Coordinates of N, CA and C and ligand atoms in Angstrom, one line a residue:
X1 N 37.1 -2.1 116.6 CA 37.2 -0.7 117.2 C 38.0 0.2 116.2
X2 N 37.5 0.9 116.2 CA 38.1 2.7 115.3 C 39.4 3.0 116.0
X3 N 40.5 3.0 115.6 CA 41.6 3.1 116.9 C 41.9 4.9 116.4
X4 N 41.9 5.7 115.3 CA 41.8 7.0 115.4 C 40.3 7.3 115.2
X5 N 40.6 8.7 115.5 CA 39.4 9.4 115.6 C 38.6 9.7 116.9
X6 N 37.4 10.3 116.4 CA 36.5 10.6 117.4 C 36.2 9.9 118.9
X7 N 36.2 8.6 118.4 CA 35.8 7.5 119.1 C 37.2 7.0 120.1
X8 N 38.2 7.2 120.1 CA 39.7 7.4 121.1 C 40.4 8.5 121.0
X9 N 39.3 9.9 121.1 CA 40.7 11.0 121.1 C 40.6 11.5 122.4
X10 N 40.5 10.5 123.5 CA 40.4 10.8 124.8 C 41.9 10.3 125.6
X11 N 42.1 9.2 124.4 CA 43.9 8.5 124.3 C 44.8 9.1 124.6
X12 N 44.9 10.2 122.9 CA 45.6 10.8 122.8 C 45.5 12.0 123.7
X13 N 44.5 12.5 124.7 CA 44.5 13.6 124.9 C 44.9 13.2 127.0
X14 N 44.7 11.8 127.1 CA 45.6 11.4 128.3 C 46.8 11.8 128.5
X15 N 47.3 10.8 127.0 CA 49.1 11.0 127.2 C 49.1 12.7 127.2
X16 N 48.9 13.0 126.3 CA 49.3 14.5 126.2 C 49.1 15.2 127.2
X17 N 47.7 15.3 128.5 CA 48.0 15.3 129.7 C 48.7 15.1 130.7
X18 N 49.1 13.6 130.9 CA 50.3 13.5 131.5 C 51.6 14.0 131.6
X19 N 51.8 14.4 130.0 CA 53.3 14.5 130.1 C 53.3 16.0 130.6
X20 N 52.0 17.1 130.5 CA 52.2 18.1 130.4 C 52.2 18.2 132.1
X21 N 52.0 17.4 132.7 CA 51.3 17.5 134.0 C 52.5 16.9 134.9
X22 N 53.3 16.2 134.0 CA 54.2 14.7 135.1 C 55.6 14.7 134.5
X23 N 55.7 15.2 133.2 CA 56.8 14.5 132.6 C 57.9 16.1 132.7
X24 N 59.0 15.7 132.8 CA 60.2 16.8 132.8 C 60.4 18.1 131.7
X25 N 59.9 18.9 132.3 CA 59.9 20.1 131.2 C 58.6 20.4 130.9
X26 N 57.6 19.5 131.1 CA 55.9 19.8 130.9 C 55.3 21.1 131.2
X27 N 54.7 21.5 130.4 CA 53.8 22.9 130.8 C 52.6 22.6 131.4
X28 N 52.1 22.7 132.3 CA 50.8 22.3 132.4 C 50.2 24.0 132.6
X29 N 50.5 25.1 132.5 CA 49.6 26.1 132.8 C 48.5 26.1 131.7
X30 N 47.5 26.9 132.9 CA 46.2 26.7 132.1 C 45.8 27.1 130.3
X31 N 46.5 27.7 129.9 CA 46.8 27.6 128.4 C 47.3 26.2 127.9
X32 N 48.4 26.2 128.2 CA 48.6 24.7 128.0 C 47.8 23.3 128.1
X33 N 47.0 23.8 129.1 CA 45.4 22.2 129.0 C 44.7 22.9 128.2
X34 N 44.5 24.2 128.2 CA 43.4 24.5 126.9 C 44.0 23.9 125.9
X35 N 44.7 24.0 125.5 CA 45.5 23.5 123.9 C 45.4 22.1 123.5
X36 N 45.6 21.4 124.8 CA 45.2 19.8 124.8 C 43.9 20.1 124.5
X37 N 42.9 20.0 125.4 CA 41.7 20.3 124.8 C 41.1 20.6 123.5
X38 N 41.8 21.7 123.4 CA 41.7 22.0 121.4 C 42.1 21.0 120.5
X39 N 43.6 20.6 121.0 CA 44.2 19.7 119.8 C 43.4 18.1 120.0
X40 N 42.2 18.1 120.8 CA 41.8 16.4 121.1 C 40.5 16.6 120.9
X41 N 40.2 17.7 120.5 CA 38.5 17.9 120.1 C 37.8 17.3 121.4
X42 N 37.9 18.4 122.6 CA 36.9 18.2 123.5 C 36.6 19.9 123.3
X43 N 35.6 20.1 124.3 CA 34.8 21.4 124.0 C 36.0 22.4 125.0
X44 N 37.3 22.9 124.1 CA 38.1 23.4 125.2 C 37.6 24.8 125.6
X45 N 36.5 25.6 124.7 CA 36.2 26.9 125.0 C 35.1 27.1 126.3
X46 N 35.0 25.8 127.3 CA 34.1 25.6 128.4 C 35.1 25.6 129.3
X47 N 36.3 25.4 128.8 CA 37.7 25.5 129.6 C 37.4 26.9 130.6
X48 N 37.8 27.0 131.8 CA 37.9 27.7 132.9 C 39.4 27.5 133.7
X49 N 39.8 28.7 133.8 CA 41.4 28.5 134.2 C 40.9 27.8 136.0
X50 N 40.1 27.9 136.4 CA 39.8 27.2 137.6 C 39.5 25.9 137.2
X51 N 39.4 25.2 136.6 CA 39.6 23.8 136.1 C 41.0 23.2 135.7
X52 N 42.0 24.6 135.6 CA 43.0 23.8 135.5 C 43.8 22.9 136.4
X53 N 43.6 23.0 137.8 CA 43.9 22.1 139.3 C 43.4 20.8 138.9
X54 N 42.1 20.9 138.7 CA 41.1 19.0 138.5 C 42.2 18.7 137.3
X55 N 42.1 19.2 136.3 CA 42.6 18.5 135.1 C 44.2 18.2 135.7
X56 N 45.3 19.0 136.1 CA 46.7 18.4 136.9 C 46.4 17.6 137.5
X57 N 45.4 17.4 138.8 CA 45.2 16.1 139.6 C 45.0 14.7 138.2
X58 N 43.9 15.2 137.6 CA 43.9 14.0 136.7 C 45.0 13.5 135.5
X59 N 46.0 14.3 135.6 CA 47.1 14.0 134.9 C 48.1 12.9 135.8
X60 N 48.0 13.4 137.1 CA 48.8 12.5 138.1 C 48.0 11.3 138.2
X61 N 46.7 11.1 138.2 CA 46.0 10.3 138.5 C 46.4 8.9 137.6
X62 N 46.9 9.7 135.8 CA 46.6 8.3 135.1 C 48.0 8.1 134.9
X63 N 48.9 9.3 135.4 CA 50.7 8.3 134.9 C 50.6 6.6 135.2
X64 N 49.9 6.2 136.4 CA 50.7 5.0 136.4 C 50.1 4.5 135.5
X65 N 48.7 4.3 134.7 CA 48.3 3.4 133.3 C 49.3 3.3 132.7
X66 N 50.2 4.4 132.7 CA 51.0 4.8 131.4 C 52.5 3.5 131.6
X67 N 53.0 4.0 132.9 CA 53.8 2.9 133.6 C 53.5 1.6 134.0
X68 N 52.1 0.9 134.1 CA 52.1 -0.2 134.4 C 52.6 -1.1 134.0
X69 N 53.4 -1.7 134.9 CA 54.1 -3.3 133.9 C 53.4 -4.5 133.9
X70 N 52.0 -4.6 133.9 CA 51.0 -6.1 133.3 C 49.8 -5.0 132.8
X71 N 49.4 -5.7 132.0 CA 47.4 -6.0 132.1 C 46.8 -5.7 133.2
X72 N 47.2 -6.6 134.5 CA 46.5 -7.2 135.6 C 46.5 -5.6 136.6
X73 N 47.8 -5.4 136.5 CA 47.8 -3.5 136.9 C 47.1 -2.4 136.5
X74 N 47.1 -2.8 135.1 CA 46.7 -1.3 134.2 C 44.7 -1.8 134.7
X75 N 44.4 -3.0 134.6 CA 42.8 -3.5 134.7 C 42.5 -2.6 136.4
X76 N 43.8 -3.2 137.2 CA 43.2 -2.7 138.6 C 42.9 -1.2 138.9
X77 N 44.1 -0.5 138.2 CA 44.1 1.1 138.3 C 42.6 1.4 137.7
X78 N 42.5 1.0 136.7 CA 41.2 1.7 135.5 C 39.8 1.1 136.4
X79 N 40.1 0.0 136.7 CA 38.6 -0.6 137.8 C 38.2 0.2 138.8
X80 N 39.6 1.0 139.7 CA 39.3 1.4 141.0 C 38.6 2.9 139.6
X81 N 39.5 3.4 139.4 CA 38.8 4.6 138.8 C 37.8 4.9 138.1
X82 N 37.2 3.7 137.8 CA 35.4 3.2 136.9 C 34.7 3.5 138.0
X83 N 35.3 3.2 139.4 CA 34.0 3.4 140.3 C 33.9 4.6 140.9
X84 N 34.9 5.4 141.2 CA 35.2 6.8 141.5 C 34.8 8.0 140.9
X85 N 34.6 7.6 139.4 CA 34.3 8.9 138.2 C 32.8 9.2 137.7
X86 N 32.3 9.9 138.3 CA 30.5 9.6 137.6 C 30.1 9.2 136.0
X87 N 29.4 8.5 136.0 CA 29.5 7.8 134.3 C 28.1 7.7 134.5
X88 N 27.4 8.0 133.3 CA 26.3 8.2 132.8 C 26.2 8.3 131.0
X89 N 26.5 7.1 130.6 CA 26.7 7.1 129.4 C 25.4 7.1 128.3
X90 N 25.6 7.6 127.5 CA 24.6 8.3 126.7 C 25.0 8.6 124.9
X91 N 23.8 8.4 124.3 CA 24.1 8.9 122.7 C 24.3 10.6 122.6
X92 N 25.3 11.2 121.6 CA 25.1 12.4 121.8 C 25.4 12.4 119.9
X93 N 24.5 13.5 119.7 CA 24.7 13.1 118.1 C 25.4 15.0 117.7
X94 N 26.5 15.3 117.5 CA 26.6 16.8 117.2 C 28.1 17.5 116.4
X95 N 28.0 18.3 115.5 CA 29.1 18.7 115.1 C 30.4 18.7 115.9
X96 N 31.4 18.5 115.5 CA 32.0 17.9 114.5 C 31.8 16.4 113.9
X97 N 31.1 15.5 115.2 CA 31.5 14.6 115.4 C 30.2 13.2 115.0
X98 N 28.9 14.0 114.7 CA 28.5 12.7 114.4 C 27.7 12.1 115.7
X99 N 27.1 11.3 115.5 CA 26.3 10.2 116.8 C 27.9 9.6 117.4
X100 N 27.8 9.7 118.5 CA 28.7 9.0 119.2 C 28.3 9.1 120.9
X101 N 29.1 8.3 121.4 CA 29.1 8.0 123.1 C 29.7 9.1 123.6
X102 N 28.5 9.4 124.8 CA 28.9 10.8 126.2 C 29.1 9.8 126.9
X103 N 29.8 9.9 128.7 CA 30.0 8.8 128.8 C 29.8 9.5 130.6
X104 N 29.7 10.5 130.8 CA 29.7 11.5 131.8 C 28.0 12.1 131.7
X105 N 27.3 11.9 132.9 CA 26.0 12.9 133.1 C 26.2 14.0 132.3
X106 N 24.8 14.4 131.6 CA 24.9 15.5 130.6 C 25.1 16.6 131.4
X107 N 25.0 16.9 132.5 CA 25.3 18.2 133.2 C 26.3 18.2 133.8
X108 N 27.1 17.6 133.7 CA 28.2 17.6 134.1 C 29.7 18.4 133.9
X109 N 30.2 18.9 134.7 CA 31.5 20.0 134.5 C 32.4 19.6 133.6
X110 N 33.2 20.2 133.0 CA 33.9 19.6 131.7 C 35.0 18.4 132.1
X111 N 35.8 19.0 133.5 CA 36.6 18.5 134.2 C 36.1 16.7 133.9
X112 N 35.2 16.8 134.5 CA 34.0 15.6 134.8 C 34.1 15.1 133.9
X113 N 33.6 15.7 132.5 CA 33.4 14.8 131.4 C 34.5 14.4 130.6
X114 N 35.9 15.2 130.8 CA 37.5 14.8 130.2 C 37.6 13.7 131.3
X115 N 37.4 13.3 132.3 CA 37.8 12.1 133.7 C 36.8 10.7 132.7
X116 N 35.9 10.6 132.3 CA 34.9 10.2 132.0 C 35.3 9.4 130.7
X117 N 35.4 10.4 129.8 CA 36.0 9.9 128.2 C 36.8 9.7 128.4
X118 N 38.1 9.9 129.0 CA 39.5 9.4 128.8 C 39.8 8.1 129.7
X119 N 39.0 7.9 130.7 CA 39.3 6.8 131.3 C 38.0 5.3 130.3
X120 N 37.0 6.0 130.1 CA 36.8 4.7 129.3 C 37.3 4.5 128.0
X121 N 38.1 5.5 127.1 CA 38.8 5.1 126.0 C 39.8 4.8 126.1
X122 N 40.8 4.7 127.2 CA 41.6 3.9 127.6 C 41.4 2.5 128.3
X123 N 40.3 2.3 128.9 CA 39.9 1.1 129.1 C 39.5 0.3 127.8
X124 N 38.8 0.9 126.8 CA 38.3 0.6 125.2 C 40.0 -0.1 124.9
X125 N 40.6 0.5 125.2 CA 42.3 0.2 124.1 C 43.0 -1.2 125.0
X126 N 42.9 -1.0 126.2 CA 43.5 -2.2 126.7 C 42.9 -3.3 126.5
X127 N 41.1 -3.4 126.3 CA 40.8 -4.0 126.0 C 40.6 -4.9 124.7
X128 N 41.2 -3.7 123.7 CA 41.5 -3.8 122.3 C 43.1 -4.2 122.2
X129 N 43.6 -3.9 122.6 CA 45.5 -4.0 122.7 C 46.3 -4.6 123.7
X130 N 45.6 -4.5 124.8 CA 46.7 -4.6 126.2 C 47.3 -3.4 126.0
X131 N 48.4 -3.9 126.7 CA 49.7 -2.5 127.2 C 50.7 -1.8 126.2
X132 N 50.0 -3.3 124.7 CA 51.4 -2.9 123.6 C 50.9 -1.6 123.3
X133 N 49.8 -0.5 123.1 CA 49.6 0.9 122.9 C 50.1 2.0 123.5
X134 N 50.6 1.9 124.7 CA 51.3 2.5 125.8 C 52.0 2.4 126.7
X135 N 52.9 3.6 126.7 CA 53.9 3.3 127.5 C 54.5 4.2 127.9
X136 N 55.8 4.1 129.0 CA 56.8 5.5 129.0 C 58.0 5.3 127.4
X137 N 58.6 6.5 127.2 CA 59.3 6.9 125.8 C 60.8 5.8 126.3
X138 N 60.7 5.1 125.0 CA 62.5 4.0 125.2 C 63.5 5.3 125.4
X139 N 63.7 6.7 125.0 CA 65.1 7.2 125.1 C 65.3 7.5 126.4
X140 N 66.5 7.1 126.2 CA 67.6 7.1 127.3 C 66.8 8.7 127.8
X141 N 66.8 8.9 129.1 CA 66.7 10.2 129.4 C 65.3 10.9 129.9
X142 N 64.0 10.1 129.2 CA 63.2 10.9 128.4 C 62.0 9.9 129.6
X143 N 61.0 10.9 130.2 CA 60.0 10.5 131.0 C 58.5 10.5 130.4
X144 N 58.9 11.0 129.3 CA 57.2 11.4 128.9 C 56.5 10.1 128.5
X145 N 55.5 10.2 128.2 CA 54.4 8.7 127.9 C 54.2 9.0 126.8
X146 N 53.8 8.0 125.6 CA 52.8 8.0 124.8 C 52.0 7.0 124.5
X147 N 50.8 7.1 123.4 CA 49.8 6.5 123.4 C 49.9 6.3 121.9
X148 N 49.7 5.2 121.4 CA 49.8 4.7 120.2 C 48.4 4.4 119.4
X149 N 48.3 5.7 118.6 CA 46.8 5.0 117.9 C 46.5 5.0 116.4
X150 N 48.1 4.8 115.9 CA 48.3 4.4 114.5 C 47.8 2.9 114.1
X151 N 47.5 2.8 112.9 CA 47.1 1.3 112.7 C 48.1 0.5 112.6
X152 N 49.2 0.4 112.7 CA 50.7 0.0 112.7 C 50.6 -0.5 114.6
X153 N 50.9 0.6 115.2 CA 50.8 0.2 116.2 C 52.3 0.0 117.1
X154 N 53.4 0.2 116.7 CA 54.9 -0.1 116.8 C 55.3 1.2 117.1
X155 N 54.9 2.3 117.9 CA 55.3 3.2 118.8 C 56.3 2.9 119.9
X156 N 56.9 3.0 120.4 CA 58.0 3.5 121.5 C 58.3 4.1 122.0
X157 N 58.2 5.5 121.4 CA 59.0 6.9 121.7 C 57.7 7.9 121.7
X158 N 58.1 9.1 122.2 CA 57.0 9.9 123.0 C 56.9 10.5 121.3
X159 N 58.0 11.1 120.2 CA 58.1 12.0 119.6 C 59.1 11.7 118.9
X160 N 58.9 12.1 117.5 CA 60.1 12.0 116.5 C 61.3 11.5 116.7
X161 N 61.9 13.1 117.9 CA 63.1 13.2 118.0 C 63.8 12.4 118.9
X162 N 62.7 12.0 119.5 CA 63.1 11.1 120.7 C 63.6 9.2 120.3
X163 N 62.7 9.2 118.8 CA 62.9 7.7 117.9 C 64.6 8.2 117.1
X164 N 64.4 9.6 116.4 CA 65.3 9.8 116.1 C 67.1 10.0 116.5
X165 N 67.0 10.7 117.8 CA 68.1 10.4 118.5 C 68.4 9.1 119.4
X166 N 67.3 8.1 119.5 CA 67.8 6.7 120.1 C 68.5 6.3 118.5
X167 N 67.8 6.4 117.7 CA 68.6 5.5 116.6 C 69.8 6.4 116.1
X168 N 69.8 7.3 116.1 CA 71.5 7.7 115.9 C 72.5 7.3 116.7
X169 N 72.5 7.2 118.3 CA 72.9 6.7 119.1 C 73.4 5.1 119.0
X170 N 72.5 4.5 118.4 CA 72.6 3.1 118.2 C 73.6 2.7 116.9
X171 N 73.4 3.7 116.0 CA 74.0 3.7 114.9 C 75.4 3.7 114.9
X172 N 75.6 4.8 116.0 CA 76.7 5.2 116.4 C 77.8 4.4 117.3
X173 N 76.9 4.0 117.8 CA 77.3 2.4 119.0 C 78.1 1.2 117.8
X174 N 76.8 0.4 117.1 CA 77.4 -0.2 116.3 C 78.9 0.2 115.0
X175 N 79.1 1.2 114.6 CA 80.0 1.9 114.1 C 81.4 1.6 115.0
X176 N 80.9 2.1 116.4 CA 82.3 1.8 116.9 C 83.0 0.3 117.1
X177 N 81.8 -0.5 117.4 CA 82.5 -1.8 117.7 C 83.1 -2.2 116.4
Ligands
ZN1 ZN1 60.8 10.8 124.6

């Protein structure tokens, strides 16, 4: 499996939902999911600020993936919601992106089709990774999720600063003793 790109930027555009939706200080106004949208290469200019409600509900929907503590959890959450989300998966071949998997009925509302892709390319990663791809952020403080789709794979932290001020902290700890 392709762990960036086209083929998982449904991943990255989860976490980045959730946090904007769940995590402390999040924006979720309707600008703010457009922008997700933009920055994850889904079609964000189909965006409708009356879509912004569906997309919050589905940000609440996937925190716990983000929090599950087994496999056996994260399989059960993503199973009930395999059966709940219309899927009609299909080739779709088109700029930017090349032949790749629709995975949502082609007439389907955007809403629809962001529930669709992001829940089966996170099913794709557990399947590929388990739980080591995701998670809530190690710093002390800090509630936001991320999603790991570096070839490395050794994420923790939601965001730079967030890696960067646990390890100053640590640095600082060890110094004293
Ligand atoms: Zn963080």
């Amino acid at each position: 499996m392709r762990i960036t790109g086209y083929k998982s930027h449904g991943v990255a555009a989860a976490a980045a939902l959730v946090n904007a939706v769940t995590s402390t200080g999040g924006d979720d106004s309707a600008d703010a999911l457009r922008r997700i949208l933009r920055d994850n290469e889904f079609f964000w200019r189909q965006f409708r600020d009356g879509d912004a409600d569906d997309f919050r509900a589905w940000g609440r929907t996937l925190r716990p993936f983000f929090e599950a503590a087994s496999v056996e959890d994260a399989m059960a959450l993503l199973n009930g919601l395999l059966l709940q989300v219309p899927m009609h998966p299909h080739l779709a071949d088109h700029e930017p992106h090349g032949l790749h998997m629709h995975y949502a009925p082609p007439s389907s509302r955007l809403p629809d089709r962001f529930r669709a892709t992001t829940l089966m390319n996170l099913a794709e990663l557990i399947v590929e990774h388990g739980l080591t791809r995701t998670g809530v952020c190690a710093a002390d403080g800090c509630d936001r999720v991320y999603a790991d789709t570096s070839r490395a794979g050794r994420r923790r932290f939601c965001s730079e600063s967030c890696a960067n001020r646990t390890n100053v902290a640590a640095f600082r700890a060890r110094r004293r003793t």
